[in-house]
Amino acid sequence: MSESIFLDIKVPNETGYLRLLGKIGEYLAQSLESYPGDREELAYHINLVLTEAMANAIRHTVDSKPGETLHVTLHVKNRKLTIKVYDQGRGFTFCDLPEPPPSCLAEHGRGIFIIKTLMDRVSYRKYDNGHVLEMEKILY
Amino acid sequence: MLTTIESRNAITLIQIQEERLDAHNSSDLKGQMLTLFEEGKNNMIVDLQGVRFVDSSGLGALVSGFKNASARNGNLKLCGLQPQVESMFELTRLHRVFEIFPDLAQALNSFQE
């Protein structure tokens, strides 16, 4: 895989832009011609993790600073996709979030579970005045 | 959110006319279902035939509907799941919670049994 792609995106922190960001991720995955796996499945998963991460960032940003933009980068290099979603909010407790049990009837709390399940490495840390959720997917 | 709501033999059918059920529109669905519950319509089928993408917020709205129906001695069943949507239910293990049918006819029949 020789592709090297870097996308730097800023969108308003509104849920109306979830579709746009998700679609960008989907198109990016579909364009990875040398990816040996199922590109359509990868595209769906990237759409999903971007949607979950952006919705999560909005949830934790709007409370603090309404009207802010959301900053997202997608980087394909050395057979790896790295997605970073920056928020400027108070953040959330990342490591303590449990996986939902098999018959869980909770209405919230599945977003990070989905991200952790679909991506190969996920971290959440402080960055400048906010936090960054970093997600990696190995592309082979 | 664009939905079609109709009644079939005391069963309320909600057909979602959106390609995505996500954090942008899931609270609309939740609100629409709540209104139906308040009207005493406690047996419901949500037809997801037209939905290609669902996120955790969309799943949460459906779980909310399921819990409300159950609390009122009713039931909320699902039908018409696209493969990618079905995979989300399996990933989150919610396929063990909901009764899921391939199509509307089978979902309707299940209420008669």
Short mmCIF file of C-alpha atoms in Angstrom, two decimals:
data_model
loop_
_atom_site.label_atom_id
_atom_site.label_comp_id
_atom_site.label_asym_id
_atom_site.label_seq_id
_atom_site.Cartn_x
_atom_site.Cartn_y
_atom_site.Cartn_z
CA MET A 1 0.00 0.00 0.00
CA SER A 2 1.63 3.23 -1.13
CA GLU A 3 -1.11 5.74 -0.47
CA SER A 4 -0.25 8.73 1.66
CA ILE A 5 -3.23 10.97 2.30
CA PHE A 6 -3.75 13.69 4.87
CA LEU A 7 -7.11 15.41 5.40
CA ASP A 8 -7.50 18.32 7.81
CA ILE A 9 -11.16 19.19 8.40
CA LYS A 10 -12.91 21.82 10.48
CA VAL A 11 -16.69 21.75 10.75
CA PRO A 12 -19.19 23.44 13.08
CA ASN A 13 -19.75 21.36 16.20
CA GLU A 14 -23.32 20.55 15.19
CA THR A 15 -24.84 17.13 14.63
CA GLY A 16 -26.08 18.29 11.22
CA TYR A 17 -22.50 17.76 10.00
CA LEU A 18 -22.21 14.15 11.15
CA ARG A 19 -23.34 12.91 7.75
CA LEU A 20 -20.77 15.04 5.92
CA LEU A 21 -17.86 13.93 8.07
CA GLY A 22 -18.97 10.31 7.97
CA LYS A 23 -19.22 10.44 4.18
CA ILE A 24 -15.73 11.92 3.88
CA GLY A 25 -14.40 8.99 5.90
CA GLU A 26 -16.38 6.58 3.78
CA TYR A 27 -15.05 8.01 0.52
CA LEU A 28 -11.50 7.95 1.87
CA ALA A 29 -11.78 4.26 2.72
CA GLN A 30 -13.33 3.45 -0.67
CA SER A 31 -10.41 5.17 -2.40
CA LEU A 32 -7.79 2.93 -0.77
CA GLU A 33 -7.35 0.72 -3.81
CA SER A 34 -4.52 -1.34 -2.40
CA TYR A 35 -6.40 -2.20 0.81
CA PRO A 36 -6.61 -6.00 0.68
CA GLY A 37 -9.77 -6.36 2.77
CA ASP A 38 -13.43 -5.50 2.16
CA ARG A 39 -13.34 -1.80 1.31
CA GLU A 40 -17.09 -1.35 1.65
CA GLU A 41 -17.00 -2.76 5.17
CA LEU A 42 -14.02 -0.57 6.03
CA ALA A 43 -15.88 2.46 4.62
CA TYR A 44 -18.91 1.73 6.80
CA HIS A 45 -16.74 1.30 9.88
CA ILE A 46 -14.83 4.55 9.26
CA ASN A 47 -18.12 6.40 8.72
CA LEU A 48 -19.34 4.92 12.00
CA VAL A 49 -16.29 5.69 14.16
CA LEU A 50 -16.15 9.25 12.80
CA THR A 51 -19.85 9.72 13.57
CA GLU A 52 -19.42 8.32 17.08
CA ALA A 53 -16.29 10.36 17.79
CA MET A 54 -17.74 13.60 16.45
CA ALA A 55 -21.05 13.15 18.31
CA ASN A 56 -19.06 12.45 21.45
CA ALA A 57 -16.92 15.56 20.95
CA ILE A 58 -20.04 17.70 20.36
CA ARG A 59 -21.61 16.32 23.52
CA HIS A 60 -18.56 17.34 25.52
CA THR A 61 -17.90 20.64 23.75
CA VAL A 62 -21.31 22.28 23.45
CA ASP A 63 -21.71 22.39 27.22
CA SER A 64 -18.53 24.39 27.51
CA LYS A 65 -18.13 26.53 24.41
CA PRO A 66 -21.06 26.68 21.99
CA GLY A 67 -20.26 27.90 18.50
CA GLU A 68 -16.84 26.27 18.36
CA THR A 69 -15.63 24.34 15.34
CA LEU A 70 -14.64 20.73 15.53
CA HIS A 71 -11.22 19.73 14.26
CA VAL A 72 -10.68 16.32 12.69
CA THR A 73 -7.67 14.90 10.86
CA LEU A 74 -7.43 11.69 8.85
CA HIS A 75 -4.00 10.41 7.92
CA VAL A 76 -3.21 7.39 5.78
CA LYS A 77 0.45 6.46 5.84
CA ASN A 78 2.55 3.30 6.11
CA ARG A 79 -0.50 1.03 5.89
CA LYS A 80 -2.17 2.75 8.80
CA LEU A 81 -5.15 5.10 9.10
CA THR A 82 -4.95 7.53 12.00
CA ILE A 83 -7.99 9.62 12.88
CA LYS A 84 -7.77 12.41 15.44
CA VAL A 85 -10.82 14.22 16.76
CA TYR A 86 -10.07 17.28 18.85
CA ASP A 87 -12.55 18.72 21.32
CA GLN A 88 -12.37 21.82 23.47
CA GLY A 89 -14.61 20.62 26.23
CA ARG A 90 -14.24 19.19 29.68
CA GLY A 91 -13.58 15.71 28.35
CA PHE A 92 -14.86 12.44 29.68
CA THR A 93 -13.60 9.47 31.62
CA PHE A 94 -12.22 7.22 28.92
CA CYS A 95 -10.70 4.16 30.55
CA ASP A 96 -13.51 3.56 33.01
CA LEU A 97 -16.17 3.12 30.37
CA PRO A 98 -17.29 -0.52 30.47
CA GLU A 99 -18.37 -2.67 27.59
CA PRO A 100 -22.11 -3.19 27.51
CA PRO A 101 -23.21 -6.60 28.78
CA PRO A 102 -25.07 -8.87 26.34
CA SER A 103 -28.59 -7.82 27.31
CA CYS A 104 -27.78 -4.27 28.33
CA LEU A 105 -30.79 -1.95 28.19
CA ALA A 106 -28.80 1.23 28.69
CA GLU A 107 -29.71 4.01 26.28
CA HIS A 108 -26.20 5.51 26.24
CA GLY A 109 -22.60 4.38 26.48
CA ARG A 110 -22.13 2.26 23.36
CA GLY A 111 -20.21 4.82 21.29
CA ILE A 112 -16.75 4.28 22.75
CA PHE A 113 -17.38 0.54 22.87
CA ILE A 114 -18.05 0.60 19.12
CA ILE A 115 -14.93 2.67 18.43
CA LYS A 116 -12.74 0.39 20.56
CA THR A 117 -14.16 -2.67 18.84
CA LEU A 118 -13.70 -1.44 15.26
CA MET A 119 -10.33 0.29 15.59
CA ASP A 120 -6.98 -1.29 16.45
CA ARG A 121 -5.77 1.33 18.91
CA VAL A 122 -7.68 4.11 20.68
CA SER A 123 -6.45 6.73 23.11
CA TYR A 124 -7.87 9.87 24.66
CA ARG A 125 -5.64 12.52 26.17
CA LYS A 126 -5.37 16.18 27.03
CA TYR A 127 -4.31 18.47 24.22
CA ASP A 128 -3.95 22.26 24.45
CA ASN A 129 -7.23 23.58 25.85
CA GLY A 130 -9.12 20.37 25.26
CA HIS A 131 -8.63 16.72 24.40
CA VAL A 132 -7.88 14.53 21.42
CA LEU A 133 -9.39 11.16 20.67
CA GLU A 134 -6.88 9.26 18.54
CA MET A 135 -7.91 6.14 16.67
CA GLU A 136 -5.72 3.87 14.54
CA LYS A 137 -6.65 1.22 12.03
CA ILE A 138 -4.06 -1.06 10.48
CA LEU A 139 -4.82 -1.35 6.77
CA TYR A 140 -3.59 -4.86 5.94
CA MET B 1 -37.08 13.02 11.12
CA LEU B 2 -39.10 11.64 8.24
CA THR B 3 -41.29 8.75 9.31
CA THR B 4 -44.54 7.18 8.17
CA ILE B 5 -46.78 6.11 11.02
CA GLU B 6 -49.82 3.94 10.48
CA SER B 7 -51.97 1.47 12.35
CA ARG B 8 -52.46 -2.19 11.34
CA ASN B 9 -54.81 -4.25 13.54
CA ALA B 10 -53.94 -2.31 16.71
CA ILE B 11 -50.22 -2.50 15.89
CA THR B 12 -48.48 0.81 15.25
CA LEU B 13 -46.07 0.71 12.36
CA ILE B 14 -43.25 3.24 12.16
CA GLN B 15 -41.40 3.29 8.87
CA ILE B 16 -38.24 5.37 9.00
CA GLN B 17 -37.70 7.29 5.79
CA GLU B 18 -34.14 8.36 6.54
CA GLU B 19 -30.93 6.78 5.29
CA ARG B 20 -29.22 7.52 8.60
CA LEU B 21 -30.44 7.08 12.16
CA ASP B 22 -27.81 8.91 14.18
CA ALA B 23 -27.18 11.51 16.89
CA HIS B 24 -28.72 14.17 14.64
CA ASN B 25 -32.20 12.65 14.36
CA SER B 26 -32.47 9.88 16.97
CA SER B 27 -34.03 12.18 19.59
CA ASP B 28 -36.81 12.96 17.06
CA LEU B 29 -37.59 9.26 16.77
CA LYS B 30 -37.51 8.90 20.54
CA GLY B 31 -39.96 11.80 20.88
CA GLN B 32 -42.30 10.41 18.22
CA MET B 33 -42.39 7.03 19.94
CA LEU B 34 -43.02 8.66 23.32
CA THR B 35 -46.03 10.52 21.88
CA LEU B 36 -47.42 7.22 20.57
CA PHE B 37 -46.94 5.56 23.95
CA GLU B 38 -48.76 8.41 25.64
CA GLU B 39 -51.64 7.78 23.23
CA GLY B 40 -51.76 4.20 24.50
CA LYS B 41 -50.16 2.66 21.43
CA ASN B 42 -47.93 0.15 23.16
CA ASN B 43 -47.42 -2.46 20.44
CA MET B 44 -45.10 -1.20 17.79
CA ILE B 45 -43.06 -2.28 14.80
CA VAL B 46 -40.19 -0.13 13.62
CA ASP B 47 -39.43 -0.85 9.96
CA LEU B 48 -35.76 -0.10 9.24
CA GLN B 49 -35.87 -1.14 5.58
CA GLY B 50 -34.79 2.31 4.40
CA VAL B 51 -32.06 2.81 7.00
CA ARG B 52 -28.53 2.16 5.79
CA PHE B 53 -26.63 3.55 8.76
CA VAL B 54 -27.28 3.48 12.49
CA ASP B 55 -25.03 4.73 15.28
CA SER B 56 -25.12 4.27 19.06
CA SER B 57 -27.60 7.16 19.46
CA GLY B 58 -29.98 5.50 17.01
CA LEU B 59 -29.65 2.22 18.87
CA GLY B 60 -30.26 4.08 22.13
CA ALA B 61 -33.52 5.55 20.79
CA LEU B 62 -34.74 2.08 19.84
CA VAL B 63 -33.77 0.72 23.25
CA SER B 64 -35.71 3.58 24.82
CA GLY B 65 -38.77 2.61 22.76
CA PHE B 66 -38.35 -1.05 23.69
CA LYS B 67 -38.19 -0.21 27.40
CA ASN B 68 -41.22 2.08 27.21
CA ALA B 69 -43.25 -0.56 25.37
CA SER B 70 -42.25 -3.27 27.86
CA ALA B 71 -43.07 -1.02 30.83
CA ARG B 72 -46.59 -0.61 29.38
CA ASN B 73 -47.02 -4.36 28.80
CA GLY B 74 -46.53 -3.87 25.11
CA ASN B 75 -43.75 -4.77 22.71
CA LEU B 76 -41.54 -3.06 20.19
CA LYS B 77 -40.28 -5.25 17.36
CA LEU B 78 -37.99 -4.51 14.44
CA CYS B 79 -38.00 -5.54 10.80
CA GLY B 80 -36.23 -4.91 7.52
CA LEU B 81 -32.68 -4.53 8.83
CA GLN B 82 -30.06 -3.98 6.15
CA PRO B 83 -26.94 -6.16 6.58
CA GLN B 84 -24.76 -3.33 7.91
CA VAL B 85 -27.47 -2.24 10.34
CA GLU B 86 -27.97 -5.82 11.47
CA SER B 87 -24.24 -6.08 12.11
CA MET B 88 -24.54 -3.14 14.53
CA PHE B 89 -27.15 -5.02 16.56
CA GLU B 90 -24.85 -8.03 16.66
CA LEU B 91 -21.80 -5.94 17.58
CA THR B 92 -23.64 -4.38 20.52
CA ARG B 93 -25.46 -7.64 21.29
CA LEU B 94 -28.82 -5.92 21.00
CA HIS B 95 -30.01 -8.68 18.66
CA ARG B 96 -30.54 -10.62 21.89
CA VAL B 97 -32.84 -7.92 23.23
CA PHE B 98 -35.12 -7.16 20.27
CA GLU B 99 -37.35 -9.46 18.29
CA ILE B 100 -36.09 -8.89 14.75
CA PHE B 101 -37.94 -10.05 11.62
CA PRO B 102 -36.83 -10.08 8.00
CA ASP B 103 -39.91 -8.22 6.80
CA LEU B 104 -43.04 -6.43 7.91
CA ALA B 105 -45.43 -9.31 7.20
CA GLN B 106 -43.56 -11.64 9.56
CA ALA B 107 -43.33 -8.94 12.23
CA LEU B 108 -47.10 -8.34 12.02
CA ASN B 109 -47.83 -12.07 12.15
CA SER B 110 -45.76 -12.42 15.31
CA PHE B 111 -48.22 -10.21 17.18
CA GLN B 112 -51.09 -12.56 16.26
CA GLU B 113 -49.37 -15.68 17.66
#
